[in-house]
Short mmCIF file of C-alpha atoms in Angstrom, two decimals:
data_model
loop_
_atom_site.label_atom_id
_atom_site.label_comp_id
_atom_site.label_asym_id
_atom_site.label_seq_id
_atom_site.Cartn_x
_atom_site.Cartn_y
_atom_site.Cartn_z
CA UNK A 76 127.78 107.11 24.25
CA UNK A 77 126.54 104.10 22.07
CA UNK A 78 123.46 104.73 19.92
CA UNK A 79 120.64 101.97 21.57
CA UNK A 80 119.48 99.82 19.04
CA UNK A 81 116.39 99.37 17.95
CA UNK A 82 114.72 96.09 18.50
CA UNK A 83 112.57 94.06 16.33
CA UNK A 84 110.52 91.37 17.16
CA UNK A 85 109.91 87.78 15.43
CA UNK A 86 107.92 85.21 17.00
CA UNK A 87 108.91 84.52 20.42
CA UNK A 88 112.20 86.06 19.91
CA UNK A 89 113.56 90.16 20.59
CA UNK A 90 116.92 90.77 18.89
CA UNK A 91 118.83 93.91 18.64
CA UNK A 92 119.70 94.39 15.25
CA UNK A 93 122.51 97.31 16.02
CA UNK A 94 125.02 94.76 15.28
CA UNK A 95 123.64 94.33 11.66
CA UNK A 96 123.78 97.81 10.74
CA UNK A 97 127.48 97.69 12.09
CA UNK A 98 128.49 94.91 10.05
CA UNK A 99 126.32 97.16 7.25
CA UNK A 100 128.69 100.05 7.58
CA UNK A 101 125.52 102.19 8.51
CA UNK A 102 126.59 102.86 12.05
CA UNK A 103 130.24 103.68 13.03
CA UNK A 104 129.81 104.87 16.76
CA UNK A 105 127.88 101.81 17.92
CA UNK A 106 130.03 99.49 20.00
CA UNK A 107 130.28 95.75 18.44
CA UNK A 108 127.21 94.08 19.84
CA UNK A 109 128.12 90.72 22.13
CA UNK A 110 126.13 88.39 19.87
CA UNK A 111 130.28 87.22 18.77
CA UNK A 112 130.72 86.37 22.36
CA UNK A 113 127.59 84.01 22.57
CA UNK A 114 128.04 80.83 22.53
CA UNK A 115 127.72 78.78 19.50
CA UNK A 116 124.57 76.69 20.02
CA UNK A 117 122.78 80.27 21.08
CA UNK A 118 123.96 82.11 18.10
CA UNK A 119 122.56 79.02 16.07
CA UNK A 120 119.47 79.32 17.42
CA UNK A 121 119.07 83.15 17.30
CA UNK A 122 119.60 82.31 13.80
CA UNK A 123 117.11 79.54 13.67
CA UNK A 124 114.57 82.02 14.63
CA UNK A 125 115.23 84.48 11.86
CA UNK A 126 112.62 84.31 9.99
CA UNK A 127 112.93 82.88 6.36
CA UNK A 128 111.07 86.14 4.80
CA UNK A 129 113.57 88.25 6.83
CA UNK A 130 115.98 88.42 4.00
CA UNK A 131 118.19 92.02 4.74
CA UNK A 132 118.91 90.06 8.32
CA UNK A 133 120.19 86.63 7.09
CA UNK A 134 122.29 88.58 5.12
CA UNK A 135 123.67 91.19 6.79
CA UNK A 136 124.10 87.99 9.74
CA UNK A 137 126.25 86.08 7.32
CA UNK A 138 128.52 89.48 6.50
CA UNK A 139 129.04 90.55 9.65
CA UNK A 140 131.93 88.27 10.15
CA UNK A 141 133.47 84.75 9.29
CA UNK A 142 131.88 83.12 12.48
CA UNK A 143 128.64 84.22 11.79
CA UNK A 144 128.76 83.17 7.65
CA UNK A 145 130.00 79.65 9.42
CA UNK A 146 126.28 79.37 10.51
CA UNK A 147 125.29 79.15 7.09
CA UNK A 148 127.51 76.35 6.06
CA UNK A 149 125.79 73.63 5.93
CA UNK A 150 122.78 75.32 4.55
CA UNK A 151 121.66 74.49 1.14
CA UNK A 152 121.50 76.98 -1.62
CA UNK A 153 117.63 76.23 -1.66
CA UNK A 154 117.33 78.58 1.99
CA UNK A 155 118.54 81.77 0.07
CA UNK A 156 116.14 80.74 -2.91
CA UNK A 157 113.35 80.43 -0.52
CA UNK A 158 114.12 83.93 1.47
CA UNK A 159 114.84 85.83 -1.96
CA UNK A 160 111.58 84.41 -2.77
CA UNK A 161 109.48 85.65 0.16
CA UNK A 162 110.85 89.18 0.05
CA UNK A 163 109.41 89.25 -3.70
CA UNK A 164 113.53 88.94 -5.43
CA UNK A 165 114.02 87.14 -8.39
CA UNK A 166 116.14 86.35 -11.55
CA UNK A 167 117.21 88.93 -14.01
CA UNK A 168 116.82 88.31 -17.34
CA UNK A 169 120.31 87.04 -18.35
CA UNK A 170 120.34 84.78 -15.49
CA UNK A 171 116.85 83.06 -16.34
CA UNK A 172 118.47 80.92 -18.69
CA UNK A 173 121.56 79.53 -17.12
CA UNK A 174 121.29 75.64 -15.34
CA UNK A 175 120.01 75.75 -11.82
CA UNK A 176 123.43 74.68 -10.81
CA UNK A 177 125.07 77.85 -12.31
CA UNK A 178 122.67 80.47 -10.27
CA UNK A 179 123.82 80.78 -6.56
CA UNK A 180 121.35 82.55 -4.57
CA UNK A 181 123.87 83.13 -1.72
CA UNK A 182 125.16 85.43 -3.91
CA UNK A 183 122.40 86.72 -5.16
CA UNK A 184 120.65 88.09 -1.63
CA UNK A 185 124.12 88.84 -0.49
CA UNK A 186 124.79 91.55 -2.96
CA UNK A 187 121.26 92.75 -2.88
CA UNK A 188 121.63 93.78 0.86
CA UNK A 189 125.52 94.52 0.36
CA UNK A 190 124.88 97.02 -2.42
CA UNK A 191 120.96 98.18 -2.04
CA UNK A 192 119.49 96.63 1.61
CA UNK A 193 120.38 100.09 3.09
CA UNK A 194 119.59 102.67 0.20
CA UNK A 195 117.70 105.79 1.64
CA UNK A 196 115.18 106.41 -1.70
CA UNK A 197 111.94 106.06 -0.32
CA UNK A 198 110.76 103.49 -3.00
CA UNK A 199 114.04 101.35 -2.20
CA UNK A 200 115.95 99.50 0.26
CA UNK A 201 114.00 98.55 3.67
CA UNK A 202 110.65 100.11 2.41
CA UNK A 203 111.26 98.00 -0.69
CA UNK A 204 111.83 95.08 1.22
CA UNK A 205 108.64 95.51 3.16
CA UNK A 206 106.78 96.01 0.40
CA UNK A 207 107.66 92.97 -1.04
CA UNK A 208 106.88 90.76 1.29
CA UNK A 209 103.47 92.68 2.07
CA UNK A 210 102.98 91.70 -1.59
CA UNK A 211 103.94 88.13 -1.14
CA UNK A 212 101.52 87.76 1.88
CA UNK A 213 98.83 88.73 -0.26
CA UNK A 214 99.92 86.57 -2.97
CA UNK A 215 99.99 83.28 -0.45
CA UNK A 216 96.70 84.31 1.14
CA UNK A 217 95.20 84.51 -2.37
CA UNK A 218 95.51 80.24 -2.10
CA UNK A 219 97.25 80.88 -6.08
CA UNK A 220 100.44 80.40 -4.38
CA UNK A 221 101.84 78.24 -1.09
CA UNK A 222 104.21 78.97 1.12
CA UNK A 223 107.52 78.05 1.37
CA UNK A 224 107.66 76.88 -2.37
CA UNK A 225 108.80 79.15 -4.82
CA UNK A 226 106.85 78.69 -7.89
CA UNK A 227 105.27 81.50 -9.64
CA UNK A 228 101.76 81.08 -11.60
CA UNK A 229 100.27 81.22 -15.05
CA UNK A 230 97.16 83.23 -14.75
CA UNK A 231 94.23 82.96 -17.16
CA UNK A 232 93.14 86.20 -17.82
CA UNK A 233 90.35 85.23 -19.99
CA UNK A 234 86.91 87.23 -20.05
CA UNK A 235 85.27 83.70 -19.33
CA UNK A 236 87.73 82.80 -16.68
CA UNK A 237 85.76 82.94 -13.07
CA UNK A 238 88.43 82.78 -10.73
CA UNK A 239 91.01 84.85 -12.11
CA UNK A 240 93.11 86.77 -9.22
CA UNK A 241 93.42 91.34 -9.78
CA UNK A 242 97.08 91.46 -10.42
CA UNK A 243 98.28 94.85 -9.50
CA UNK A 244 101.62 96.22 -11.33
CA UNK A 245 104.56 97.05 -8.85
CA UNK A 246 104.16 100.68 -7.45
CA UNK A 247 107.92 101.19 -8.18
CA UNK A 248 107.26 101.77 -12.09
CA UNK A 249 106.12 105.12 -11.01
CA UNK A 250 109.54 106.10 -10.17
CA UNK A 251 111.42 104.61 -13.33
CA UNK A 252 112.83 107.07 -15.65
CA UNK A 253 114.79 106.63 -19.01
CA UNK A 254 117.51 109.05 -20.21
CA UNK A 255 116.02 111.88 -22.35
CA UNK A 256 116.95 111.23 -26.08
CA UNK A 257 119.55 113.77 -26.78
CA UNK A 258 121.67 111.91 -24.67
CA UNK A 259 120.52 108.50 -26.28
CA UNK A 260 120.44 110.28 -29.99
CA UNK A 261 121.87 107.04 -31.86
CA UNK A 262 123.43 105.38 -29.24
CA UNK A 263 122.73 102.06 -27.24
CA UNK A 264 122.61 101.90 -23.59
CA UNK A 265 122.06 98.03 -21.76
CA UNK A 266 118.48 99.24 -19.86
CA UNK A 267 120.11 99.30 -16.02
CA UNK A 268 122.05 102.38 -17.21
CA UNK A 269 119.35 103.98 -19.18
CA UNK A 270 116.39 103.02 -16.37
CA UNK A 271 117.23 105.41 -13.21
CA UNK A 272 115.26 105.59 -10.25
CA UNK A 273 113.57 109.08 -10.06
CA UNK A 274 115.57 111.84 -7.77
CA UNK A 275 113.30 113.48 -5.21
CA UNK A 276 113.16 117.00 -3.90
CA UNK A 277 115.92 116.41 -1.45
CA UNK A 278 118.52 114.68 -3.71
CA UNK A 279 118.31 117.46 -5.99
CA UNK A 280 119.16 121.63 -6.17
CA UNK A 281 116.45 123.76 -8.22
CA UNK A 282 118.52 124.89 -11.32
CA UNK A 283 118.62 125.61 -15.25
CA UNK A 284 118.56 122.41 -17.06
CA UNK A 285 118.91 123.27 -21.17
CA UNK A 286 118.08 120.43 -23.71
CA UNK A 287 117.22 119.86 -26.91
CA UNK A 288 120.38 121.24 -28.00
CA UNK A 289 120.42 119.54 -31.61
CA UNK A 290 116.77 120.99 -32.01
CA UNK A 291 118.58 124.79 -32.64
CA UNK A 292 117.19 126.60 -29.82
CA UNK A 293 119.22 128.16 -27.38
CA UNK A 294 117.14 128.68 -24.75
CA UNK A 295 116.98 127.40 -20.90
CA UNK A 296 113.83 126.11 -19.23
CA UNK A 297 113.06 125.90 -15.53
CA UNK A 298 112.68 122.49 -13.77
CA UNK A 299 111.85 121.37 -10.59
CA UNK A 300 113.11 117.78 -9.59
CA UNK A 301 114.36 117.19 -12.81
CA UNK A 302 114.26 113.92 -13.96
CA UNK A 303 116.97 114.61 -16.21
CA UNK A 304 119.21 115.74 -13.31
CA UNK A 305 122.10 113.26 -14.06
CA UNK A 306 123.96 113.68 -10.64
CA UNK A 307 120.66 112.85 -8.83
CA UNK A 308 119.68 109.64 -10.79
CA UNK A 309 120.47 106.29 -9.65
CA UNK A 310 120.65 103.77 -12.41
CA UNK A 311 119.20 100.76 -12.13
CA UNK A 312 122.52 98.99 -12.17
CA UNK A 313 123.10 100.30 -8.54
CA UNK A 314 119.66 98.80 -7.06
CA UNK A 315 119.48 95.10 -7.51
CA UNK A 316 116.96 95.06 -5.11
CA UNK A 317 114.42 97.62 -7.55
CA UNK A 318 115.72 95.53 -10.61
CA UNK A 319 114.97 91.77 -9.38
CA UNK A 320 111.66 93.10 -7.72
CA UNK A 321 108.67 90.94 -8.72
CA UNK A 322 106.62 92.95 -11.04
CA UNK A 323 103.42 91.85 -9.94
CA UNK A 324 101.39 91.47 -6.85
CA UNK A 325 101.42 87.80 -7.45
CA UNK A 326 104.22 86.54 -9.23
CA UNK A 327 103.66 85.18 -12.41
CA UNK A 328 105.63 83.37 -15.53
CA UNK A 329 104.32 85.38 -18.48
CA UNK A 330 102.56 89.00 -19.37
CA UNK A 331 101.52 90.33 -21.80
CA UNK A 332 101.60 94.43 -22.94
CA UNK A 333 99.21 96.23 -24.75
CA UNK A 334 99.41 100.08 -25.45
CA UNK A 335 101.83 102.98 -24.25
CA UNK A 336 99.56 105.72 -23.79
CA UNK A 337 97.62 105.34 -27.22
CA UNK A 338 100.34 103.71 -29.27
CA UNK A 339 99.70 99.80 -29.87
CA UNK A 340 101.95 97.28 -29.07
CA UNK A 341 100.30 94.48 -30.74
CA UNK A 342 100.29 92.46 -27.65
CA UNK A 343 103.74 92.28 -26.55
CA UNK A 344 104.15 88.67 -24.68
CA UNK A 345 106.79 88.14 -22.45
CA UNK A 346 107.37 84.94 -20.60
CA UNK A 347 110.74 83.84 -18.98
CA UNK A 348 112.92 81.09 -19.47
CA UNK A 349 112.31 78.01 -17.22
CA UNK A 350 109.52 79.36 -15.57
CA UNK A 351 111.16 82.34 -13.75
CA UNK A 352 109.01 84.67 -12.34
CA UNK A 353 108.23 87.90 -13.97
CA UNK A 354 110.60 91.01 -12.57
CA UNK A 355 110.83 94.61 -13.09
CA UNK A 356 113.60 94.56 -15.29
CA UNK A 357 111.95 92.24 -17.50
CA UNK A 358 108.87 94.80 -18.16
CA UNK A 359 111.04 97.84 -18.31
CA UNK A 360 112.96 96.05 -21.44
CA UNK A 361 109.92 95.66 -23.12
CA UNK A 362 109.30 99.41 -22.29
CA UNK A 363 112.61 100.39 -23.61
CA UNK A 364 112.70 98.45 -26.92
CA UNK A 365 109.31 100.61 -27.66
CA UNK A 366 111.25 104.14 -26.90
CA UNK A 367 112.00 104.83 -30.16
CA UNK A 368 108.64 105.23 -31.81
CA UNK A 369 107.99 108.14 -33.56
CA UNK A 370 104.62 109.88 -32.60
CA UNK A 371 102.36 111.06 -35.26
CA UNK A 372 100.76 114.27 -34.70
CA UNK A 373 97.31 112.20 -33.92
CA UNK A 374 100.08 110.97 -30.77
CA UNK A 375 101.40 114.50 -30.02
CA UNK A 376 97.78 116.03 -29.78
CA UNK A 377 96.56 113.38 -27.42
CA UNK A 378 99.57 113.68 -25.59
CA UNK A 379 99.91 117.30 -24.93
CA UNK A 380 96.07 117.09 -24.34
CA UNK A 381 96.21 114.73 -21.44
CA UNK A 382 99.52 116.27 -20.30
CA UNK A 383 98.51 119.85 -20.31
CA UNK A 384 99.10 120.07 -17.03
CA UNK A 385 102.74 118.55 -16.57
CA UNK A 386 103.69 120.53 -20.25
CA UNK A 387 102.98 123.33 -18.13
CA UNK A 388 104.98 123.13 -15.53
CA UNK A 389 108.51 122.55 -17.48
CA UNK A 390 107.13 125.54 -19.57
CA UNK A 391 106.12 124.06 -22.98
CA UNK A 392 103.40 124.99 -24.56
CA UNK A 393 101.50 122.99 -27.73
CA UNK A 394 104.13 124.91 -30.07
CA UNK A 395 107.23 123.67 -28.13
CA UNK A 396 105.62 119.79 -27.66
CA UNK A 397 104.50 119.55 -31.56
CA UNK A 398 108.14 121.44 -32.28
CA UNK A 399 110.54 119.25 -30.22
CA UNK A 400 108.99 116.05 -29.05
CA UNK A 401 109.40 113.03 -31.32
CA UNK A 402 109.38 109.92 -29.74
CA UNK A 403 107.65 108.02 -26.83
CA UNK A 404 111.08 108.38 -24.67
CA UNK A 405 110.74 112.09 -25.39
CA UNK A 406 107.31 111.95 -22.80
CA UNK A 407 109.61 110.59 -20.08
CA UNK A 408 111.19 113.36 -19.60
CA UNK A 409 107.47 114.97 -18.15
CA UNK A 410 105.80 112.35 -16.91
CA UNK A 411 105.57 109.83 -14.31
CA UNK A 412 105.20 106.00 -15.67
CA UNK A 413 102.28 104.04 -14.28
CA UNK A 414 101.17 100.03 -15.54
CA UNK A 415 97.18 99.49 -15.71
CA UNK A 416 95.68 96.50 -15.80
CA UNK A 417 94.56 95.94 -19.38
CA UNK A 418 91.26 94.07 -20.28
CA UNK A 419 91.83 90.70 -22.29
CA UNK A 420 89.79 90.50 -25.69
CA UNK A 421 89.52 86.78 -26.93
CA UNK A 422 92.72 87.41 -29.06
CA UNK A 423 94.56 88.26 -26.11
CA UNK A 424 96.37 86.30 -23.40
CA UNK A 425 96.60 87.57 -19.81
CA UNK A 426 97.88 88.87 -17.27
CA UNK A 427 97.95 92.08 -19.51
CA UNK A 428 99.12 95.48 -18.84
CA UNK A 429 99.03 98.91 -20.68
CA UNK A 430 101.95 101.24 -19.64
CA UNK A 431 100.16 104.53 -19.16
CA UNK A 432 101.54 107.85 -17.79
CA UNK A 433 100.31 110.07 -14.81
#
């Protein structure tokens, strides 16, 4: 017996969407829904009345099968701009500087929703999506913004500045994780196989993880959700949708970091090429370029002081942190990353965050 779709409605308009999980691969059973058998000037305007935030549906529409990607054909490459851009999606870092012409956002929001539109981590696929755009509808009612026209802002973050908007970081920072160092030790890994979404309870068994094998001590610890569980992480490679996420609740061209914990960054700027918008991958790379610090013990004691509690629970004590922990990716593997909003001096420019952890 088929599964009955759920429905969703936009505007005027109720459409099943069972169809689009079939095309999806996330339901086998379901029969093939008659949409194919419609005729073309209805499935046009079922399509017409998508709407142009609805990005996982234009997509998975155009996949389902060569008549339905013929609807798209004689729509510019500016439409999949403008719905990456409403569901918060933008440019990775080593796409920012290619020419326009080069960058095909078909392509882009098709492999997003290909690869990630469907992912089951609660900080990911659909709830991503939603979140997103709840972000973007803020950002457009905010006036900083307008609709329809992908173009992200440069905020003056000034102490003098009146109308400056409260940027918020993205809430998916607090479920990045980096590999813990004695995998890393001396070697280099490109940040979306080092970054890893977080496992939760359910991806993971309760077992005996041992590290810190170079340190000479031999014995196990107990952890709970691990983060250094590597059959429960998911890289950052396999989430496009995580990585291109904007990283702020209004998208901007530049930001600027401050501290980790207490360490100083001296103002880290970071701004784009061509104007691009600000994503997550851009502010973990700053993050991950800062990994390597060595704390002093004024940094360990501050640490394991603010930590106590989180120290505790993987079973370290202020003998094993001063003992074994050495650098700022070291306090990844304990605690949860969270950006702050950071308080512009005259010598600094805004938007400004401090990467703290909770």
């Amino acid at each position: 017996m088929p599964v009955p779709a759920r429905r969703q409605r936009t505007g005027t308009l109720v459409y099943s969407i069972s169809w689009l999980e079939l095309a999806m691969g996330v339901r086998k059973t379901v029969k093939p829904f008659k949409y194919l058998q419609l005729p073309a000037e209805v499935r046009l305007m079922i399509k017409e009345n998508i709407p142009d935030w609805d990005l996982r549906t234009h997509a998975a529409l155009y996949l389902a099968s060569p008549v339905t990607a013929s609807l798209y054909d004689n729509t510019p490459d500016e439409f999949w701009k403008l719905v990456c851009w409403n569901s918060g999606i933008g440019l990775l870092p080593w796409e920012a500087n290619k020419p326009d012409e080069e960058i095909c956002w078909r392509d882009i929001a098709l492999d997003c929703i290909r690869r990630d539109g469907f992912c089951k981590h609660p900080i990911c696929g659909g709830r991503l999506l939603s979140y997103n755009r709840e972000q973007m509808v803020h950002a457009e009612s905010t006036g900083l913004i307008r609709p329809h026209e992908p173009a992200c802002i440069r905020v003056n973050d000034e102490p003098d500045s009146d109308a400056k908007p409260k940027l918020t970081a993205h809430n998916i920072f607090e479920w990045i994780g980096f590999r813990p160092s004695t995998e890393v030790k001396d070697r280099e890994f490109r940040l979306e196989y080092d970054a890893h979404l977080l496992p939760t309870a359910a991806s993971q068994t309760e077992r005996l993880v041992s590290h810190w094998d170079e340190s000479g001590y031999d014995d196990e610890l107990p952890f709970k959700n691990d983060p250094m569980d590597v059959d429960a992480r998911e890289y950052l490679a396999r989430h496009p949708l995580a990585a291109r996420s904007f990283a702020t609740s209004i998208p901007v061209e530049s930001i600027s970091f401050c501290y980790v914990n207490d360490y100083d960054l001296k103002d880290q700027h970071w701004e784009p090429d061509h104007g691009e918008t600000v994503t997550v991958t851009d502010v973990l790379g700053i993050l991950q370029r800062e990994l390597r610090h060595e704390l002093d013990r004024d940094e360990l004691e501050t640490f394991a002081r603010n930590h106590r509690q989180c120290l505790y629970e993987h079973g370290w004590g202020a003998y094993l942190t001063l003992r074994r922990m050495r650098t700022l990716r070291d306090t990844f593997s304990f605690c949860r990353l969270s950006l702050l909003p950071h308080i512009c001096n005259e010598e600094e420019v805004g938007p400004a965050f401090d990467f703290k952890q909770i």
